[in-house]
Amino acid sequence: MEIALVGNPNTGKTSLFNHLTGSYEYVGNWSGVTVEKKVGVFKGKDARLIDLPGVYTLNPISKDEGVVTNFFLQESFDTLLNILDASQLKRNLHLTIQLHEYGAPMVIGLNMIDVAKMRGIDIDVEKLSALLETPIAPVVARTGKGCDYLAEMVTEDVQLKSQSPLVDYGEVIEGAIQRLTQRLSGKTNKPVRWLGLQLFEGNPYIHSYLQGIIDEREILTFIQSVRSELKNSGVADSLEQYIYKKRNEKIEKIIATVTSNRHAKKAPLSERIDRIVTNKFLGIPVFLLLLYFMFMLTFDWLGFPLSDALEDFISGPLTASIAAFLSAVGVSEFIRALILEGIVAGVGGVLVFVPQIFILFFFISLLEDSGYMARVAMVMDRLMEWIGLNGKAFIPMMIGFGCNVPGIMAARTIETPKERLLTVLLTPMMSCSARLPVYALFVGMFFLQYKAVVVLSLYVLGILIAFILAKLFSKTIFKGETSLFVIELPPYRLPHIRSLWRSTWDKGKGFIKKAGTFIFAGSVVIWLLSYAGPGGADVNMDDSFLAIIGGVLAPIFEPLGFGTWQAGASLLTGFLAKEAIISTMNIIYFVPDEASLQGLLATAYTPLAAYSFMVFILLYIPCLATVATIYKETQSKKWTGFSMSYAFIIAYLLALIIYQGGKLIGLS
């Protein structure tokens, strides 16, 4: 049994999906979390649930919304599960009516009943079910309340209560639908009424679908004739506006019948908080203050002590135990050196930053689930509009703070191709979590008293560079109109600890998985390159293949303050994964029982060179996975190559200005 889960953005669709299937998908309290369909199996039932992207209408205006229309046109399913936000019923019902027009069996999950009651809204569920001719189950997806009953209802053999249309669109539209029904008789298995209404609304996917059945000229003539007939009748000038008006009239009658409003005792909490966090003067300072608090927590108050404790364990008892075990089993010196100097040093050097990564992700998850991130997008809209984008483009960038790959994929929610492409190209400027170990290492060595301030400056720098480039690109290679910014501000919610932990773990486990696979394999290769050279095996590291490779790149970075072969080799492996920079440095600077990595780095870098190095890491070529995602989203070698080239140039020029400018004013 195939069940399609459909609803507006931010109605709790993904939370409901997680409760019904027992799986875990990314949950964020903003629109655009699901950018492609996801499939799960109902707990204890022989049925699959397909989670489709959140849409306000079946007439798509962005790439991810097109996934839904294509699903209805190309896929088969048994039942529709439409989730509604009880506190925003009027807006949600526009999609419900379109789903009803599709004519498939449908069940409604009426979510956020608790939020509606808190706002003084009471809904007569039985009356609503009768008027919509659809079974309805009240639920609170965030806590799972009512989800089991909904699962039982939707996995039964749901029957259509009635084939009668919910909305009468008048003589002109209904007559046109009848003519289209006759024309398409026997030529499609899709509901013609739905096809006709979507065609009249201007749905490009429906237009393309019908082109495969009847001639393009006939379609255009048919639409024009309906439009002229509607205008001549004096009813309306626009097909789209007329259809919307008729649906809205029906919805208002339903709302008036099924809802009653109690007077709220005081303004909702969301409104009171928004007076501060969305204030045009206070909004950005509040955002920066929250970032500063996040970095103090990550790099000072909690993160560093935990990372130091983990580093002491890995470099002390764990390494000693592994060394004792290797001696006991009598392995060769080659294997012993490979494991201790390569794998343990490389992988362990990355894993020591796990506490800081998880603290950062926990804080990001808290901001996401609470509903604050949508406010950040709204606060940034005025600035984003000035640079040629809109506030919605800031959401993929914020996601990019965790990882650039899902951030780039989230750009699918942006309506216009120009803004979507620009967002894809600029999101890698955001400082992802993979860069965090590099920052932690260097600020812990060179900026001990100002760790949070220095890291905050790097994050803000990435945002500023992205904004400057957006302004430049939108005035040159990406000329065109910007779209209107429309975003729903969800109510603030206190995230459940379980949901918060799962969200944090889902983000952080990728870091651990990468350390146990990709970084593990990379550490072996890097150590082998450092172990062997033209002169044979077990050579001095300065005479190794790794030193030769890094030495080729070293002169390029000399003006930036880090013109050593060690830095060159680290930056090269950093293209594969930014975490590999740390594993490479741990292997290169590995000196057993003599000095820590930070102590050795102090002799190779100055504070000015260290900051220049971190800025270069922030901006230079994105990692391999990000580059692959850019190509997947743009389907263009030209734009993928452009993203790599301009990033390297910007990183080089800015690091050059920082280092050489710092030297001119006497910094070291």
XYZ file of C-alpha atoms in Angstrom:
668
model
C 0.000 0.000 0.000
C 1.391 3.386 -1.047
C 0.360 6.499 0.909
C 1.437 10.007 -0.140
C 1.935 12.587 2.636
C 1.131 16.093 1.377
C 0.725 19.443 3.096
C 1.795 23.071 3.340
C 5.337 23.875 4.488
C 5.841 23.925 8.242
C 2.691 21.987 9.115
C 4.596 19.196 10.900
C 4.762 16.853 7.926
C 8.232 15.555 8.638
C 7.515 15.127 12.369
C 4.425 13.110 11.465
C 6.475 11.048 9.008
C 8.964 10.231 11.769
C 6.236 9.150 14.208
C 4.347 7.028 11.684
C 7.393 5.243 10.264
C 9.724 5.136 13.262
C 12.500 6.525 11.075
C 14.133 9.887 11.473
C 14.256 12.603 8.867
C 15.579 16.124 9.259
C 13.099 18.329 11.139
C 13.324 22.107 11.078
C 10.786 24.700 12.123
C 10.769 26.510 8.774
C 9.489 25.880 5.267
C 11.562 23.969 2.745
C 12.958 21.242 5.012
C 11.870 18.466 2.635
C 13.230 19.237 -0.825
C 12.613 15.834 -2.362
C 10.354 12.910 -1.627
C 11.329 10.537 1.179
C 9.938 7.036 1.686
C 9.396 5.155 4.945
C 7.488 2.055 6.089
C 4.644 2.330 8.602
C 5.459 0.800 11.960
C 3.981 -2.706 12.084
C 2.047 -2.341 8.843
C 2.489 -3.391 5.240
C 2.344 0.148 3.889
C 4.813 2.753 2.686
C 4.579 6.467 3.428
C 5.950 8.901 0.837
C 6.823 12.304 2.308
C 6.544 14.950 -0.429
C 7.917 18.514 -0.212
C 5.686 21.041 1.498
C 3.685 23.125 -1.005
C 1.016 25.794 -0.744
C -0.487 24.822 -4.099
C -0.100 22.113 -6.727
C 0.856 24.825 -9.220
C 4.639 24.895 -8.603
C 6.637 28.099 -8.365
C 9.941 26.512 -7.295
C 11.960 23.443 -8.217
C 11.100 21.409 -5.125
C 7.373 22.117 -5.540
C 7.579 20.590 -9.022
C 8.395 17.274 -7.319
C 4.793 17.091 -6.079
C 3.117 17.741 -9.431
C 5.449 15.279 -11.141
C 4.585 12.708 -8.491
C 0.865 13.071 -9.210
C 1.494 12.786 -12.940
C 4.020 9.946 -13.002
C 3.611 7.841 -9.849
C 0.825 5.628 -8.545
C -0.424 5.546 -4.959
C -3.428 4.296 -3.014
C -4.262 7.060 -0.555
C -3.459 10.703 0.140
C -2.625 11.777 3.686
C -3.117 15.538 3.843
C -1.769 17.219 6.982
C -3.330 20.546 7.995
C -2.233 23.145 10.532
C -5.322 23.720 12.701
C -4.048 27.196 13.617
C -3.744 28.177 9.924
C -6.757 26.341 8.524
C -7.832 28.909 5.935
C -4.475 28.954 4.192
C -4.062 25.178 4.318
C -7.460 24.410 2.780
C -6.459 25.830 -0.616
C -4.196 22.804 -1.085
C -6.780 20.435 0.395
C -9.353 21.479 -2.203
C -6.852 20.852 -5.017
C -6.091 17.412 -3.585
C -9.811 16.697 -3.392
C -10.105 17.688 -7.057
C -7.526 15.015 -7.887
C -10.153 12.507 -6.803
C -8.001 9.992 -4.926
C -9.012 8.506 -1.540
C -7.836 10.914 1.149
C -7.450 11.144 4.928
C -6.697 14.390 6.758
C -4.420 14.702 9.786
C -5.457 17.878 11.611
C -2.197 18.843 13.296
C -1.322 21.506 15.882
C -4.675 21.321 17.634
C -2.820 22.426 20.784
C -1.510 25.568 19.063
C -4.992 26.419 17.755
C -6.514 26.108 21.236
C -3.759 28.254 22.694
C -4.721 30.932 20.169
C -8.379 30.665 21.126
C -9.466 28.704 18.026
C -11.923 25.817 18.477
C -12.609 23.500 15.513
C -15.585 21.174 15.104
C -13.751 18.210 13.580
C -16.928 16.274 12.722
C -18.434 19.199 10.803
C -15.152 19.804 8.995
C -14.980 16.133 8.004
C -18.544 16.251 6.665
C -18.004 19.443 4.654
C -14.735 18.179 3.138
C -16.211 14.683 2.630
C -12.982 13.304 4.087
C -12.070 11.357 7.277
C -10.157 13.550 9.748
C -7.990 12.616 12.736
C -6.758 15.342 15.153
C -3.055 14.947 15.973
C -0.142 16.697 17.635
C 2.730 15.447 15.462
C 5.392 17.081 17.633
C 4.523 14.828 20.569
C 2.955 11.920 18.662
C -0.500 12.411 20.189
C -3.180 10.885 17.934
C -0.633 9.526 15.438
C -1.460 5.858 16.135
C -5.163 6.477 15.460
C -4.277 8.329 12.249
C -2.028 5.421 11.176
C -4.902 2.965 11.672
C -7.262 5.200 9.725
C -5.002 5.841 6.738
C -3.777 2.247 6.334
C -7.311 0.898 6.147
C -9.010 0.566 2.776
C -10.048 4.222 2.504
C -13.064 4.771 0.261
C -14.147 7.970 -1.421
C -17.163 9.364 0.409
C -18.369 11.262 -2.644
C -17.361 12.061 -6.192
C -19.091 15.454 -6.089
C -16.855 18.541 -6.484
C -16.340 20.711 -3.425
C -16.293 23.927 -5.479
C -18.647 24.995 -8.276
C -16.548 27.183 -10.576
C -19.468 28.492 -12.583
C -20.848 27.874 -16.048
C -17.774 28.946 -18.036
C -15.185 26.850 -16.175
C -17.433 23.838 -15.646
C -18.413 23.874 -19.318
C -14.748 24.037 -20.360
C -13.984 21.059 -18.101
C -16.767 19.076 -19.783
C -15.336 19.844 -23.237
C -11.850 18.842 -22.089
C -13.260 15.614 -20.636
C -14.729 14.707 -24.013
C -11.491 15.615 -25.816
C -9.325 13.481 -23.473
C -11.738 10.541 -23.229
C -9.755 7.296 -23.289
C -6.415 9.136 -23.642
C -5.395 9.578 -19.992
C -5.971 7.861 -16.670
C -5.520 11.092 -14.731
C -8.588 13.004 -13.420
C -9.547 15.417 -16.198
C -11.236 17.902 -13.866
C -7.979 18.264 -11.944
C -5.949 18.494 -15.162
C -8.249 21.198 -16.518
C -8.219 23.356 -13.389
C -4.450 23.091 -13.070
C -4.086 23.976 -16.765
C -6.274 27.069 -16.313
C -4.147 28.109 -13.319
C -1.030 27.998 -15.492
C 0.644 24.862 -14.128
C 3.571 24.300 -16.560
C 3.885 20.617 -15.674
C 0.257 19.968 -16.614
C 0.750 21.942 -19.817
C 3.732 19.744 -20.738
C 1.806 16.587 -19.826
C -1.117 17.504 -22.098
C 1.295 18.310 -24.938
C 1.987 14.592 -25.101
C -1.723 13.942 -25.730
C -3.044 16.835 -27.822
C -1.423 19.451 -30.033
C 0.241 22.473 -28.394
C -1.666 24.878 -30.621
C -4.947 23.297 -29.605
C -4.073 23.677 -25.927
C -3.250 27.375 -26.317
C -6.403 27.984 -28.362
C -8.492 26.184 -25.753
C -7.057 28.222 -22.859
C -7.521 31.468 -24.768
C -11.126 30.623 -25.605
C -11.923 29.919 -21.942
C -10.201 33.135 -20.895
C -12.161 35.152 -23.502
C -15.450 33.499 -22.570
C -14.854 34.284 -18.894
C -14.018 37.915 -19.694
C -16.999 38.366 -22.030
C -19.340 37.007 -19.371
C -18.219 39.832 -17.095
C -17.251 37.434 -14.295
C -13.481 38.033 -14.198
C -10.504 39.016 -16.346
C -8.052 36.414 -15.034
C -8.563 32.654 -14.978
C -6.101 32.205 -12.133
C -7.643 34.899 -9.957
C -11.170 33.656 -10.637
C -10.333 30.067 -9.636
C -8.596 31.303 -6.486
C -11.585 33.510 -5.651
C -14.078 30.644 -5.993
C -11.970 28.384 -3.783
C -11.539 31.141 -1.224
C -15.300 31.710 -1.070
C -15.821 28.026 -0.331
C -13.078 28.026 2.299
C -14.527 31.039 4.087
C -17.917 29.300 4.314
C -16.235 26.190 5.752
C -14.222 28.225 8.277
C -17.320 30.129 9.396
C -19.166 26.844 9.958
C -16.525 24.795 11.774
C -14.521 27.306 13.841
C -15.239 29.515 16.811
C -12.810 32.005 18.273
C -12.303 32.750 21.925
C -10.724 36.019 22.988
C -7.036 35.472 23.714
C -6.014 36.734 27.151
C -2.776 38.212 25.877
C -0.720 38.471 22.716
C 0.779 35.130 21.624
C 4.332 34.470 22.808
C 5.563 34.540 19.195
C 4.357 38.108 18.737
C 5.965 39.299 21.964
C 9.345 37.740 21.112
C 9.165 38.949 17.515
C 8.918 42.550 18.662
C 12.566 42.162 19.642
C 14.156 39.557 17.350
C 12.567 40.850 14.118
C 12.983 44.521 14.948
C 14.663 46.289 12.028
C 17.286 47.773 14.346
C 17.743 44.943 16.852
C 17.275 41.898 14.581
C 20.829 41.597 13.231
C 22.561 42.444 16.566
C 20.421 39.779 18.289
C 21.447 37.262 15.614
C 25.152 38.110 16.052
C 24.800 37.936 19.833
C 23.320 34.433 19.561
C 26.188 33.379 17.294
C 28.689 34.756 19.794
C 27.008 32.822 22.600
C 27.105 29.681 20.444
C 30.827 30.052 19.817
C 31.600 30.814 23.462
C 29.788 27.599 24.370
C 31.579 25.664 21.616
C 35.094 27.016 21.984
C 35.381 28.251 25.529
C 32.919 27.331 28.253
C 32.229 23.718 27.360
C 33.740 22.590 24.055
C 37.448 23.099 24.721
C 37.565 21.368 28.111
C 35.773 18.337 26.642
C 38.019 18.255 23.574
C 41.132 18.581 25.728
C 39.955 15.673 27.884
C 39.301 13.539 24.802
C 42.688 14.468 23.326
C 44.430 13.476 26.569
C 42.644 10.127 26.458
C 43.452 9.410 22.800
C 47.087 10.538 22.975
C 47.629 8.956 26.380
C 45.877 5.772 27.575
C 44.395 4.810 24.186
C 47.634 5.214 22.237
C 49.606 3.473 24.989
C 47.149 0.565 25.038
C 47.290 0.177 21.258
C 51.085 0.354 21.336
C 51.231 -2.301 24.074
C 48.870 -4.557 22.135
C 50.924 -4.205 18.941
C 54.094 -5.090 20.851
C 52.387 -8.084 22.429
C 51.282 -9.538 19.094
C 54.699 -8.827 17.572
C 53.748 -6.764 14.521
C 56.449 -5.340 12.285
C 57.781 -1.833 12.764
C 56.093 -0.818 9.490
C 52.636 -1.891 10.691
C 53.272 -0.365 14.116
C 54.243 2.980 12.580
C 51.287 2.863 10.147
C 48.788 2.336 12.956
C 50.246 4.718 15.532
C 51.671 7.485 13.338
C 49.131 7.205 10.548
C 45.743 5.911 11.649
C 45.710 6.844 15.347
C 47.350 10.221 14.784
C 45.242 11.026 11.699
C 41.817 9.780 12.780
C 42.340 10.561 16.465
C 43.415 14.088 15.604
C 40.020 14.642 13.969
C 37.929 12.817 16.593
C 39.171 15.054 19.422
C 36.927 17.788 18.013
C 33.743 15.681 18.213
C 32.530 17.418 21.439
C 32.779 20.847 19.817
C 31.040 19.624 16.656
C 28.137 18.196 18.660
C 27.789 21.318 20.811
C 27.622 23.456 17.676
C 25.048 21.160 16.059
C 22.979 21.049 19.245
C 22.774 24.831 19.297
C 21.917 25.006 15.581
C 19.209 22.349 16.051
C 17.801 24.329 18.967
C 17.535 27.477 16.825
C 15.987 25.509 13.952
C 13.378 23.640 15.966
C 12.415 26.707 17.977
C 11.321 28.648 14.883
C 14.016 31.329 15.123
C 15.718 30.560 11.796
C 12.689 31.731 9.793
C 12.953 35.050 11.669
C 16.605 35.379 10.669
C 15.584 35.036 7.016
C 12.998 37.797 7.453
C 15.453 40.071 9.270
C 18.009 39.586 6.501
C 15.501 40.167 3.682
C 16.105 43.911 3.347
C 19.856 43.372 3.021
C 19.376 40.340 0.757
C 17.088 42.333 -1.540
C 19.762 44.994 -1.908
C 22.319 42.404 -3.039
C 19.965 40.839 -5.599
C 18.429 37.973 -3.610
C 15.672 37.702 -1.044
C 15.467 36.507 2.535
C 14.561 32.967 1.523
C 18.075 32.553 0.055
C 19.518 33.030 3.537
C 17.939 29.768 4.735
C 20.167 27.527 2.533
C 23.117 29.599 3.698
C 22.181 29.000 7.339
C 21.852 25.272 6.647
C 25.322 25.535 5.101
C 26.716 26.348 8.559
C 26.155 22.672 9.338
C 27.158 21.289 5.945
C 27.306 22.954 2.543
C 25.809 19.922 0.757
C 22.262 20.076 2.244
C 22.495 23.866 2.123
C 22.993 23.762 -1.639
C 20.180 21.236 -2.017
C 17.869 23.490 0.015
C 18.243 26.155 -2.690
C 15.607 24.179 -4.615
C 12.983 26.034 -2.594
C 13.918 29.322 -4.307
C 11.510 30.228 -7.083
C 13.519 31.984 -9.786
C 16.320 30.090 -11.625
C 18.644 33.103 -11.374
C 18.366 33.388 -7.589
C 18.528 29.616 -7.163
C 21.781 29.352 -9.143
C 23.280 32.334 -7.338
C 22.443 30.779 -3.962
C 24.004 27.459 -5.015
C 27.230 29.216 -5.978
C 27.431 31.322 -2.805
C 26.418 28.799 -0.128
C 29.966 27.240 -0.038
C 31.137 30.597 1.365
C 29.357 29.637 4.585
C 31.678 28.094 7.158
C 30.597 24.459 7.479
C 31.282 22.186 10.445
C 34.132 20.441 8.583
C 36.177 23.652 8.867
C 35.521 23.835 12.592
C 38.388 21.504 13.649
C 40.843 23.736 11.779
C 39.545 26.813 13.592
C 39.581 25.010 16.934
C 43.187 23.940 16.452
C 44.494 27.369 15.482
C 42.479 29.554 17.855
C 43.459 27.244 20.696
C 47.094 27.881 19.838
C 47.234 31.526 18.741
C 44.097 33.264 20.040
C 43.480 31.652 23.398
C 41.885 34.747 24.993
C 39.673 35.577 22.006
C 38.600 32.188 20.658
C 34.890 32.947 20.215
C 35.526 36.415 18.740
C 37.999 35.079 16.165
C 35.711 32.228 15.075
C 32.725 34.601 14.925
C 34.767 36.901 12.688
C 35.341 34.014 10.267
C 31.631 33.143 10.092
C 30.671 36.789 9.597
C 33.429 37.184 7.006
C 31.999 34.280 5.007
C 28.552 35.909 5.062
C 29.940 39.323 4.057
C 31.964 37.900 1.158
C 28.886 35.988 -0.048
C 26.816 39.201 0.082
C 29.441 41.253 -1.749
C 29.741 38.600 -4.458
C 25.943 38.354 -4.709
C 25.756 42.103 -5.337
C 28.557 41.912 -7.910
C 27.172 38.853 -9.705
C 23.570 40.129 -9.732
C 24.750 43.311 -11.436
C 26.850 41.486 -14.033
C 26.456 37.813 -14.943
C 23.123 37.234 -13.147
C 21.050 40.201 -14.254
C 17.315 39.749 -13.863
C 14.350 40.432 -11.641
C 14.313 39.205 -8.076
C 11.327 37.325 -6.730
C 9.034 38.530 -3.977
C 9.925 37.329 -0.507
C 7.128 35.395 1.152
C 7.853 33.272 4.205
C 5.672 31.918 6.962
C 6.787 32.725 10.494
C 6.001 29.600 12.522
C 5.117 29.879 16.192
C 7.989 29.467 18.621
C 8.105 25.969 20.032
C 10.073 24.394 22.830
C 11.789 21.423 21.148
C 11.447 18.001 22.757
C 14.739 16.730 24.146
C 14.420 13.491 22.153
C 13.792 15.365 18.911
C 16.620 17.772 19.668
C 19.061 14.951 20.360
C 18.063 13.041 17.222
C 18.471 16.179 15.150
C 21.907 16.809 16.684
C 22.948 13.173 16.238
C 21.730 13.127 12.641
C 23.980 16.090 11.851
C 26.952 14.977 13.941
C 27.069 11.299 13.003
C 28.229 12.257 9.516
C 31.362 13.756 11.066
C 32.086 10.536 12.985
C 31.258 8.361 9.983
C 33.588 10.374 7.783
C 36.368 10.055 10.382
C 35.894 6.279 10.490
C 35.855 5.806 6.721
C 37.090 8.603 4.502
C 39.561 10.118 6.974
C 40.726 6.619 7.961
C 41.535 5.722 4.355
C 43.012 9.167 3.725
C 45.239 8.894 6.786
C 46.676 5.614 5.493
C 47.425 7.148 2.076
C 48.891 10.321 3.577
C 51.124 8.356 5.943
C 52.352 6.119 3.123
C 53.206 9.216 1.068
C 55.096 10.618 4.070
C 56.828 7.258 4.731
C 58.154 6.701 1.207
C 60.062 8.857 -1.235
C 62.278 8.649 -4.328
C 64.998 7.264 -2.057
C 62.874 4.324 -0.876
C 60.904 3.575 2.274
C 61.235 4.970 5.800
C 62.816 8.181 4.524
C 63.076 11.484 6.321
C 59.681 13.152 5.925
C 61.251 16.177 4.242
C 62.413 13.793 1.493
C 59.073 11.990 1.099
C 56.594 12.015 -1.761
C 54.254 14.079 0.425
C 56.955 16.726 0.888
C 57.571 16.800 -2.858
C 53.866 17.284 -3.606
C 53.483 19.944 -0.915
C 56.702 21.615 -2.053
C 55.252 22.194 -5.523
C 52.401 24.190 -3.948
C 54.439 25.935 -1.228
C 55.723 28.894 -3.321
C 52.138 29.774 -4.268
C 51.242 30.320 -0.627
C 54.455 32.054 0.439
C 52.908 35.580 0.077
C 50.009 34.455 2.303
C 52.269 33.572 5.245
C 52.178 29.775 5.048
C 54.545 28.858 2.228
C 55.674 25.499 3.608
C 55.306 22.092 2.030
C 53.351 20.978 5.100
C 50.698 23.651 4.507
C 50.600 22.885 0.780
C 50.062 19.163 1.398
C 47.341 19.865 3.974
C 45.449 22.201 1.647
C 45.578 19.628 -1.144
C 43.984 16.934 1.018
C 41.520 19.553 2.250
C 39.891 19.535 -1.175
C 38.805 15.942 -0.540
C 37.413 16.831 2.895
C 38.185 19.818 5.096
C 38.648 17.532 8.119
C 41.536 15.888 6.243
C 43.575 19.051 6.854
C 43.749 18.169 10.542
C 44.532 14.486 9.959
C 47.296 15.473 7.506
C 48.828 17.897 10.007
C 48.695 15.318 12.797
C 50.618 12.873 10.619
C 53.121 15.438 9.336
C 53.862 16.879 12.758
C 53.709 13.567 14.634
C 56.566 13.388 17.156
C 55.884 10.693 19.796
C 56.361 11.714 23.417
C 58.007 15.017 22.494
C 55.559 17.744 21.561
C 51.922 18.341 20.834
C 50.649 19.351 17.413
C 49.813 22.841 18.686
C 53.320 23.268 20.050
C 54.860 22.334 16.715
C 52.485 24.627 14.832
C 53.667 27.530 16.988
C 57.069 27.260 15.317
C 55.600 27.083 11.807
C 53.001 29.892 11.991
C 52.681 33.357 13.437
C 49.290 34.590 14.705
C 48.894 36.686 11.542
C 49.773 33.725 9.317
C 47.412 31.509 11.313
C 44.489 33.901 10.732
C 45.407 34.165 7.051
C 45.436 30.362 6.863
C 41.989 30.087 8.486
C 40.540 32.685 6.097
C 41.950 30.735 3.168
C 40.414 27.512 4.531
C 37.080 29.331 4.888
C 36.914 30.479 1.279
C 39.055 28.297 -0.971
C 37.788 25.472 -3.201
C 34.806 23.625 -1.645
C 35.261 19.985 -0.684
C 34.713 17.226 -3.235
C 31.208 16.355 -1.974
C 30.139 20.008 -2.262
C 31.552 20.304 -5.769
C 29.671 17.149 -6.789
C 26.446 18.571 -5.326
C 26.918 21.849 -7.199
C 27.216 19.885 -10.430
C 24.166 17.783 -9.559
C 22.043 20.862 -8.869
C 23.246 22.971 -11.819
C 23.849 20.166 -14.342
C 26.617 22.392 -15.688
C 30.368 21.822 -15.856
C 30.748 25.536 -16.567
C 29.105 26.693 -13.334
C 30.796 23.950 -11.310
C 34.193 25.011 -12.624
C 33.289 28.657 -12.026
C 32.399 27.921 -8.379
C 35.806 26.332 -7.810
C 37.780 29.002 -9.665
C 36.265 32.125 -8.155
C 36.403 30.630 -4.639
C 40.159 30.010 -4.934
C 40.786 33.489 -6.348
C 38.740 35.223 -3.633
C 40.413 33.151 -0.894
C 43.887 33.925 -2.231
C 43.298 37.664 -2.620
C 41.700 38.089 0.797
C 44.363 36.038 2.599
C 47.019 38.070 0.729
C 45.449 41.365 1.829
C 45.159 40.190 5.445
C 48.729 38.908 5.697
C 50.549 41.590 3.743
C 48.339 44.349 5.144
C 48.907 43.056 8.661
C 52.672 43.092 8.152
C 52.519 46.675 6.897
C 50.861 47.860 10.108
C 53.286 45.905 12.277
C 51.293 42.759 13.108
C 53.027 39.417 13.297
